[in-house]
Short mmCIF file of N, CA and C in Angstrom, two decimals:
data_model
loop_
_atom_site.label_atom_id
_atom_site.label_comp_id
_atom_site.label_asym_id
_atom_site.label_seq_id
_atom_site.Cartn_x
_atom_site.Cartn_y
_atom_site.Cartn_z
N UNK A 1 212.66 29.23 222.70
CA UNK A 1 212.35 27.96 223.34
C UNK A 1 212.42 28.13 224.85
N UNK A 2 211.35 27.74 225.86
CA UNK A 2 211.11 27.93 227.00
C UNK A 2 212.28 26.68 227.56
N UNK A 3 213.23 27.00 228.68
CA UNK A 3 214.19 26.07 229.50
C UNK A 3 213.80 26.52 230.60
N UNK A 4 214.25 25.04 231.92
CA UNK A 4 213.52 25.54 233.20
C UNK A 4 214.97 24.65 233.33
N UNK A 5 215.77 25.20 234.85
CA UNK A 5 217.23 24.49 235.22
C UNK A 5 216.93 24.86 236.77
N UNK A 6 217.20 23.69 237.15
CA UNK A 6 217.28 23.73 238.58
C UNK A 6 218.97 24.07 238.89
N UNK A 7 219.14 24.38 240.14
CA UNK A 7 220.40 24.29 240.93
C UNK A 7 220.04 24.89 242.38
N UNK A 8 221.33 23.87 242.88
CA UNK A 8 220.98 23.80 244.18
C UNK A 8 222.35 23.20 245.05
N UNK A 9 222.60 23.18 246.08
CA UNK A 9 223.31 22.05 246.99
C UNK A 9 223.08 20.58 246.92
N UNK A 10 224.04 19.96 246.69
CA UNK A 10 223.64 18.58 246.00
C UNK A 10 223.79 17.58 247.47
N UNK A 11 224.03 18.13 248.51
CA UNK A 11 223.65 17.31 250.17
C UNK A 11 223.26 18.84 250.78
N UNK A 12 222.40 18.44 252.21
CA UNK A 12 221.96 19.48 253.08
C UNK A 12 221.77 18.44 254.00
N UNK A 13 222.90 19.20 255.54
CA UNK A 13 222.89 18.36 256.60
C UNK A 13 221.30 18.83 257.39
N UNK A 14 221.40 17.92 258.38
CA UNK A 14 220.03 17.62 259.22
C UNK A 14 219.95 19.16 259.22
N UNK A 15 218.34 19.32 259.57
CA UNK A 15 217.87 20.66 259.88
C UNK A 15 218.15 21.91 259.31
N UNK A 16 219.19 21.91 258.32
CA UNK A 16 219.27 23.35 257.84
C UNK A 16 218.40 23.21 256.78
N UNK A 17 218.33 24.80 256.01
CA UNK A 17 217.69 25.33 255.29
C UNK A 17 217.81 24.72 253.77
N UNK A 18 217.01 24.47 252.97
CA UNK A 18 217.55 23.69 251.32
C UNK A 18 217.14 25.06 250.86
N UNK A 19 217.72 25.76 249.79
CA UNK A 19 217.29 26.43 248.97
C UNK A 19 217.58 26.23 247.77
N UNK A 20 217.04 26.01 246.41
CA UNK A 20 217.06 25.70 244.87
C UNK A 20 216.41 26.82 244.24
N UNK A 21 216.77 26.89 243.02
CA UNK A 21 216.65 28.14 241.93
C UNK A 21 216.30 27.68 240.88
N UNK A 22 215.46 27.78 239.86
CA UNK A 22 214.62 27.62 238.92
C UNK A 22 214.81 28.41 237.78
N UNK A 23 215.98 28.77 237.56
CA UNK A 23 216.31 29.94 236.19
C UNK A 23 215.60 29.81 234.93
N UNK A 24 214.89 30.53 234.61
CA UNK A 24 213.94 30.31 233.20
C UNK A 24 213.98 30.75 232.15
N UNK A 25 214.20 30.57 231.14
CA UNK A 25 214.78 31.00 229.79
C UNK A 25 214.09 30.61 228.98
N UNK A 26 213.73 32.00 227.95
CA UNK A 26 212.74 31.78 226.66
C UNK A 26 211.19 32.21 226.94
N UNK A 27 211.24 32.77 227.99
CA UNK A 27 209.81 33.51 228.87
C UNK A 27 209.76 34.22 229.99
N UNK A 28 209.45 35.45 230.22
CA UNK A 28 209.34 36.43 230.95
C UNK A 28 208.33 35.46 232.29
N UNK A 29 208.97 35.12 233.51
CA UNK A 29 208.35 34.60 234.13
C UNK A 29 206.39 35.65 234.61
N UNK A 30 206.67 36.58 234.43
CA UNK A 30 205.10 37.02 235.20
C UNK A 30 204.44 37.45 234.09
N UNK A 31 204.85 36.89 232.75
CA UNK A 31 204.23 37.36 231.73
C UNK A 31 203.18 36.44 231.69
N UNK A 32 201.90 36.34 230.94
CA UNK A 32 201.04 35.11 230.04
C UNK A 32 200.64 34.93 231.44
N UNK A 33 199.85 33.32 231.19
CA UNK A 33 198.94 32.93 232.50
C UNK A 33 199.33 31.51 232.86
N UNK A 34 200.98 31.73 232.97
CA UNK A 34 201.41 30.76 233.90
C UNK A 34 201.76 30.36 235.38
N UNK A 35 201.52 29.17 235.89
CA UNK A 35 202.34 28.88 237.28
C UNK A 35 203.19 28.25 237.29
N UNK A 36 204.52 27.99 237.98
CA UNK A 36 205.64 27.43 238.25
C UNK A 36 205.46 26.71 239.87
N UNK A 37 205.66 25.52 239.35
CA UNK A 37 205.30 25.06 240.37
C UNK A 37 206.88 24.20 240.90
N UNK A 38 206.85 23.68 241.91
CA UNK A 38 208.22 23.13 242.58
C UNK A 38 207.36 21.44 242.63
N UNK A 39 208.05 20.24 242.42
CA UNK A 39 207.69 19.01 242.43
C UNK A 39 208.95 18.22 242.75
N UNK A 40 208.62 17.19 243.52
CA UNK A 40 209.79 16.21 243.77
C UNK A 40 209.61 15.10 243.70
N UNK A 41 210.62 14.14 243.72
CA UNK A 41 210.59 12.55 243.79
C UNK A 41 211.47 11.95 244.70
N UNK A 42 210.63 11.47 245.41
CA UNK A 42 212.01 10.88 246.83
C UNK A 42 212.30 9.50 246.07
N UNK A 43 213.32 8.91 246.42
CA UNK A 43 213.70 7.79 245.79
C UNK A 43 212.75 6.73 245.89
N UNK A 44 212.15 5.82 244.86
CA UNK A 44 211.80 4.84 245.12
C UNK A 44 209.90 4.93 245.31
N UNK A 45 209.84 6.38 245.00
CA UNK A 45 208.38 6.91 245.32
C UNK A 45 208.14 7.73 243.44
N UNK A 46 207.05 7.82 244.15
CA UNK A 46 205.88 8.93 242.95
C UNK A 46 206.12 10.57 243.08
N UNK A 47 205.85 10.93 242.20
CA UNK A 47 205.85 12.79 242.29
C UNK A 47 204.80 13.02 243.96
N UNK A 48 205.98 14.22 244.11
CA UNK A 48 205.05 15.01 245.26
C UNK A 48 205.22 16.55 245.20
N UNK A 49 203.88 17.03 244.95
CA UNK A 49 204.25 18.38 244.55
C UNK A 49 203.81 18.94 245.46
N UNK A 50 205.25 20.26 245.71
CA UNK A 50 205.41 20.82 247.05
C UNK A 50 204.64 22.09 247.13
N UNK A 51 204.56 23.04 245.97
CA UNK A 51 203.56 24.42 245.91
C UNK A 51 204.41 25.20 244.27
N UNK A 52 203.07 26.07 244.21
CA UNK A 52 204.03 26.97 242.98
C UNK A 52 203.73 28.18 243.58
N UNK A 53 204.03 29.41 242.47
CA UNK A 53 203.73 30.04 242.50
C UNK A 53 202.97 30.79 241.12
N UNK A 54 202.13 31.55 241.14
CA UNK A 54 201.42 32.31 239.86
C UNK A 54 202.12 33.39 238.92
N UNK A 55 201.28 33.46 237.86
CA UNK A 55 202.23 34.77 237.38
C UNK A 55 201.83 35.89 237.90
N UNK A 56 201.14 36.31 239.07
CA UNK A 56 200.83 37.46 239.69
C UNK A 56 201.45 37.61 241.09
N UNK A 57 202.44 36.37 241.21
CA UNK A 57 202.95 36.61 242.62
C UNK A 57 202.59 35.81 243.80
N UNK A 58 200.90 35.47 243.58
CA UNK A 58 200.89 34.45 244.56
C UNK A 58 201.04 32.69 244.87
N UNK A 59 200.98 32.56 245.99
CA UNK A 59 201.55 31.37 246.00
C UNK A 59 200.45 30.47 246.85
N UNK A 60 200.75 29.21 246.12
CA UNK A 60 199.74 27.63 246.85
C UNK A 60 200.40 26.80 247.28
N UNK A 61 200.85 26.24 248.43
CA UNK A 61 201.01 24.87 249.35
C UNK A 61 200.92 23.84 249.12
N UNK A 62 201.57 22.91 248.92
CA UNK A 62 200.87 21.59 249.88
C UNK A 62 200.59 21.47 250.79
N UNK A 63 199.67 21.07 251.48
CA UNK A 63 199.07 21.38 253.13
C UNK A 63 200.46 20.33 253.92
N UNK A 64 200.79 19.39 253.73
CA UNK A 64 201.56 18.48 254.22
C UNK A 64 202.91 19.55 254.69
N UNK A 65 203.22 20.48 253.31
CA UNK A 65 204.38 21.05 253.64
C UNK A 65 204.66 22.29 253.50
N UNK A 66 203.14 23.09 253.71
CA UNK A 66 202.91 24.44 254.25
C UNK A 66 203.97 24.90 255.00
N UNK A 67 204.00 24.66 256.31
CA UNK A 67 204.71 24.97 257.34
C UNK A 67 206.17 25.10 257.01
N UNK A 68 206.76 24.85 256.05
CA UNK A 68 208.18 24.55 255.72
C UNK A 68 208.76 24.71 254.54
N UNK A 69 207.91 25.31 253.65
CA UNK A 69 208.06 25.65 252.45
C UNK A 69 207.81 27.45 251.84
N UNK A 70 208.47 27.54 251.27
CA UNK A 70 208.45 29.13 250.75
C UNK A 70 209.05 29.38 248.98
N UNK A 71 208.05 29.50 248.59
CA UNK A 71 208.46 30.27 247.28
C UNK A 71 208.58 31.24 246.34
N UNK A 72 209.54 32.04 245.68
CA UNK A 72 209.01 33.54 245.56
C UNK A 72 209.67 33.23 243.70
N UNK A 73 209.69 34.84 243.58
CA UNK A 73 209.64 34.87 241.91
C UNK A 73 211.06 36.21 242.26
N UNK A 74 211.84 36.01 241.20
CA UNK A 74 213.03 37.02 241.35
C UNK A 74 212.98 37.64 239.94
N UNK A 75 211.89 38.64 239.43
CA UNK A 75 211.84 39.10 238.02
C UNK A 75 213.02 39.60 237.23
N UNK A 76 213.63 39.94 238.32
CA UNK A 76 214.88 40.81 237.82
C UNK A 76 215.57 39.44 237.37
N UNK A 77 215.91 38.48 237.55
CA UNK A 77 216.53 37.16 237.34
C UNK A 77 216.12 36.16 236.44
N UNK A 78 214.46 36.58 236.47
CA UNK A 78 214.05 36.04 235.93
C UNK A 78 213.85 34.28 236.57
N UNK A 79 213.88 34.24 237.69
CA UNK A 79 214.30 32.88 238.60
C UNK A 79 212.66 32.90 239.67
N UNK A 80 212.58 31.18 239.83
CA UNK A 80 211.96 30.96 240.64
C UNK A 80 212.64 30.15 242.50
N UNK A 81 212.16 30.59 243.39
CA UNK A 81 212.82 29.93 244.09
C UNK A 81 212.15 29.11 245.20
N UNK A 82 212.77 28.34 245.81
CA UNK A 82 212.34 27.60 246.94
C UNK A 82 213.48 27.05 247.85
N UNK A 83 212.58 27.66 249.25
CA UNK A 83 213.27 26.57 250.62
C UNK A 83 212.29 26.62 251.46
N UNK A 84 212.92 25.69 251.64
CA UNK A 84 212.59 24.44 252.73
C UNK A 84 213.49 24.28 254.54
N UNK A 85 212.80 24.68 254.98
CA UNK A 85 213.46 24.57 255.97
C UNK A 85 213.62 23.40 257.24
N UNK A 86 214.44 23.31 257.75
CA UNK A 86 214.80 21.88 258.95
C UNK A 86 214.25 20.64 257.98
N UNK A 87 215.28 20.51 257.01
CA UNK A 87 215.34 19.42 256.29
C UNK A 87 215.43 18.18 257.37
N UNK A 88 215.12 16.62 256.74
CA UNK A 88 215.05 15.74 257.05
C UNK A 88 215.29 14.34 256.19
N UNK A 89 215.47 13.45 256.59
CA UNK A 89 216.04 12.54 255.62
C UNK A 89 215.12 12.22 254.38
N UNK A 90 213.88 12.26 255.31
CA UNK A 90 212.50 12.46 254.10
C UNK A 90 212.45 13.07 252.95
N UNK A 91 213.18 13.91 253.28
CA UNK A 91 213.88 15.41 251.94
C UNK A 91 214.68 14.74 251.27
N UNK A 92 215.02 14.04 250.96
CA UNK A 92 216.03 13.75 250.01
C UNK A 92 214.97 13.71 248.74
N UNK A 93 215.58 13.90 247.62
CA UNK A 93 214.59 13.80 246.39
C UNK A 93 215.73 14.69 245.07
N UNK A 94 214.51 13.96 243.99
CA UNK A 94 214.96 14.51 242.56
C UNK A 94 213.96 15.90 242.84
N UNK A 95 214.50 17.06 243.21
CA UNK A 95 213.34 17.97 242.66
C UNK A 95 213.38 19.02 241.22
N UNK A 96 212.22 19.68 241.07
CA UNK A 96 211.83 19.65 240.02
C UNK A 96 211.00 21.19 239.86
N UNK A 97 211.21 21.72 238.69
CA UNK A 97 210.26 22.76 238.69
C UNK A 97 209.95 22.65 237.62
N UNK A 98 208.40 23.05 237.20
CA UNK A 98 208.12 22.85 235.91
C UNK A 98 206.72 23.66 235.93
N UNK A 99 206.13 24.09 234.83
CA UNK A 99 205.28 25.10 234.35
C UNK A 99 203.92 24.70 233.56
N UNK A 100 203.10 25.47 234.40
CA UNK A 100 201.54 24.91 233.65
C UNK A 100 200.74 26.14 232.88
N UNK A 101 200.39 26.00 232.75
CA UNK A 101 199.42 27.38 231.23
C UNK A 101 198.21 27.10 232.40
N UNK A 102 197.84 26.52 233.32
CA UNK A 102 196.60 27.21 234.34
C UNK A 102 196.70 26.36 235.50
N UNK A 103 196.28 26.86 236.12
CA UNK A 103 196.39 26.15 237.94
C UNK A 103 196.28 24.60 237.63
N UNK A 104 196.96 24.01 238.14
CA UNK A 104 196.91 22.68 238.10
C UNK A 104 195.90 21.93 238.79
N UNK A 105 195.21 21.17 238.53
CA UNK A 105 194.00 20.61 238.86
C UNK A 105 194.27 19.15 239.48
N UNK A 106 195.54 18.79 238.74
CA UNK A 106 196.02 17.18 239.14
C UNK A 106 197.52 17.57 239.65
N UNK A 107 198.25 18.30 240.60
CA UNK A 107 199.54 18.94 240.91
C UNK A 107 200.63 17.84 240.27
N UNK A 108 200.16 16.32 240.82
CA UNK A 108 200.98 15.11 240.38
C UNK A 108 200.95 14.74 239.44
N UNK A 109 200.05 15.06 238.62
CA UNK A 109 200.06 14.29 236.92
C UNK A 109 201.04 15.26 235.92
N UNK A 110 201.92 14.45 235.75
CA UNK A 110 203.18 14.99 234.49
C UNK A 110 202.07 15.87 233.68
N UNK A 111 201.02 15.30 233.30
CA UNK A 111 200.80 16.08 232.04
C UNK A 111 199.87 17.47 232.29
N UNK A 112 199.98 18.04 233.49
CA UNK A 112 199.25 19.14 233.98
C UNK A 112 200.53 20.09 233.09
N UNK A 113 201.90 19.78 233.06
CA UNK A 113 202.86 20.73 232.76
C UNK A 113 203.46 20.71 231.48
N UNK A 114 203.81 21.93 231.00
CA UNK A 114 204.08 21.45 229.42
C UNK A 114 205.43 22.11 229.54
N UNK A 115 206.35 22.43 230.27
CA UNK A 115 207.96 22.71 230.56
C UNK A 115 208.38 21.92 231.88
N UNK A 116 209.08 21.00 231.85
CA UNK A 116 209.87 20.64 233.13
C UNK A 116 211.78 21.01 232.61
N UNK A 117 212.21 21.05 234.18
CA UNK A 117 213.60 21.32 234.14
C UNK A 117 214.05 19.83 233.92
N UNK A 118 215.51 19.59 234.49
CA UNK A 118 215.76 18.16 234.46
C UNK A 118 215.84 17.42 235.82
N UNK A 119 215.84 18.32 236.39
CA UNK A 119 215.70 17.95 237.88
C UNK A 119 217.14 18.09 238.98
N UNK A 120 217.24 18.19 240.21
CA UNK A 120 218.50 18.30 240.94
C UNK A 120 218.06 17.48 242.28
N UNK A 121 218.99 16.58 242.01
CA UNK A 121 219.36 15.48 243.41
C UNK A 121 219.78 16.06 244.26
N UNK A 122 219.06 16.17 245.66
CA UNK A 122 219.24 16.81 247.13
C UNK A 122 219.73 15.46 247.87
N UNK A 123 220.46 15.44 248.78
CA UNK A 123 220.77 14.21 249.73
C UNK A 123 220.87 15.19 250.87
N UNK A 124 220.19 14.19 251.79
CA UNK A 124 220.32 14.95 253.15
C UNK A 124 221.79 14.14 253.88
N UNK A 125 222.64 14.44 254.51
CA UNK A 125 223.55 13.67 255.37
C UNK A 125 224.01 14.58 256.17
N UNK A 126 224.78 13.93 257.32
CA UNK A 126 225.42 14.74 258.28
C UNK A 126 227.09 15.33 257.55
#
């Protein structure tokens, strides 16, 4: 059975770095013809999906949060990861990693993905 678990720092003061981990269990992440993608929910809002990455290594953006976002694949771990850098209060969110069987066409529609984790609450504060 495929599991996707986030963890992470559950606050990140102004401007530093967020980094979260995506541990995946029940599938060889660069195996088959999946992407893992990173998605969030700021409070009180809709999904916003931040970028994934492929099972060959490469990786897609959100143009909004290109500049500030990075995600890689840790095979040996079997883990996906992401940060974000010079967080902002804007950052606060449920985020989320979860897995599609082909490039996502709708990044925001739940049903592009057929594994989500459960998600990990980031708070930004001083």
């Amino acid at each position: 059975q495929v599991q996707l678990q986030e963890s992470g720092p559950g606050l990140v003061k102004p401007w530093q770095t967020l980094s979260l981990t995506c541990t995946v269990s029940g599938v060889s992440i660069p195996t088959g013809w999946y992407y893992w993608s990173w998605i969030r929910q700021p409070p009180g809002k809709g999904l916003e999906w931040m970028g994934l990455i492929g099972y060959s290594g490469s990786t897609y953006y959100s143009p909004s949060l290109k500049s500030r976002t990075s995600i890689h694949m840790d095979t040996s771990k079997n883990q996906i990861t992401l940060q974000l850098v010079s967080v902002t209060p804007e950052d606060t969110a449920v985020y989320y990693c979860a897995r599609s069987g082909r490039f996502p066409s709708r990044p925001e529609a739940p049903d592009e993905y057929d594994y989500w984790g459960q998600g990990t609450q980031v708070t930004w504060g001083p």
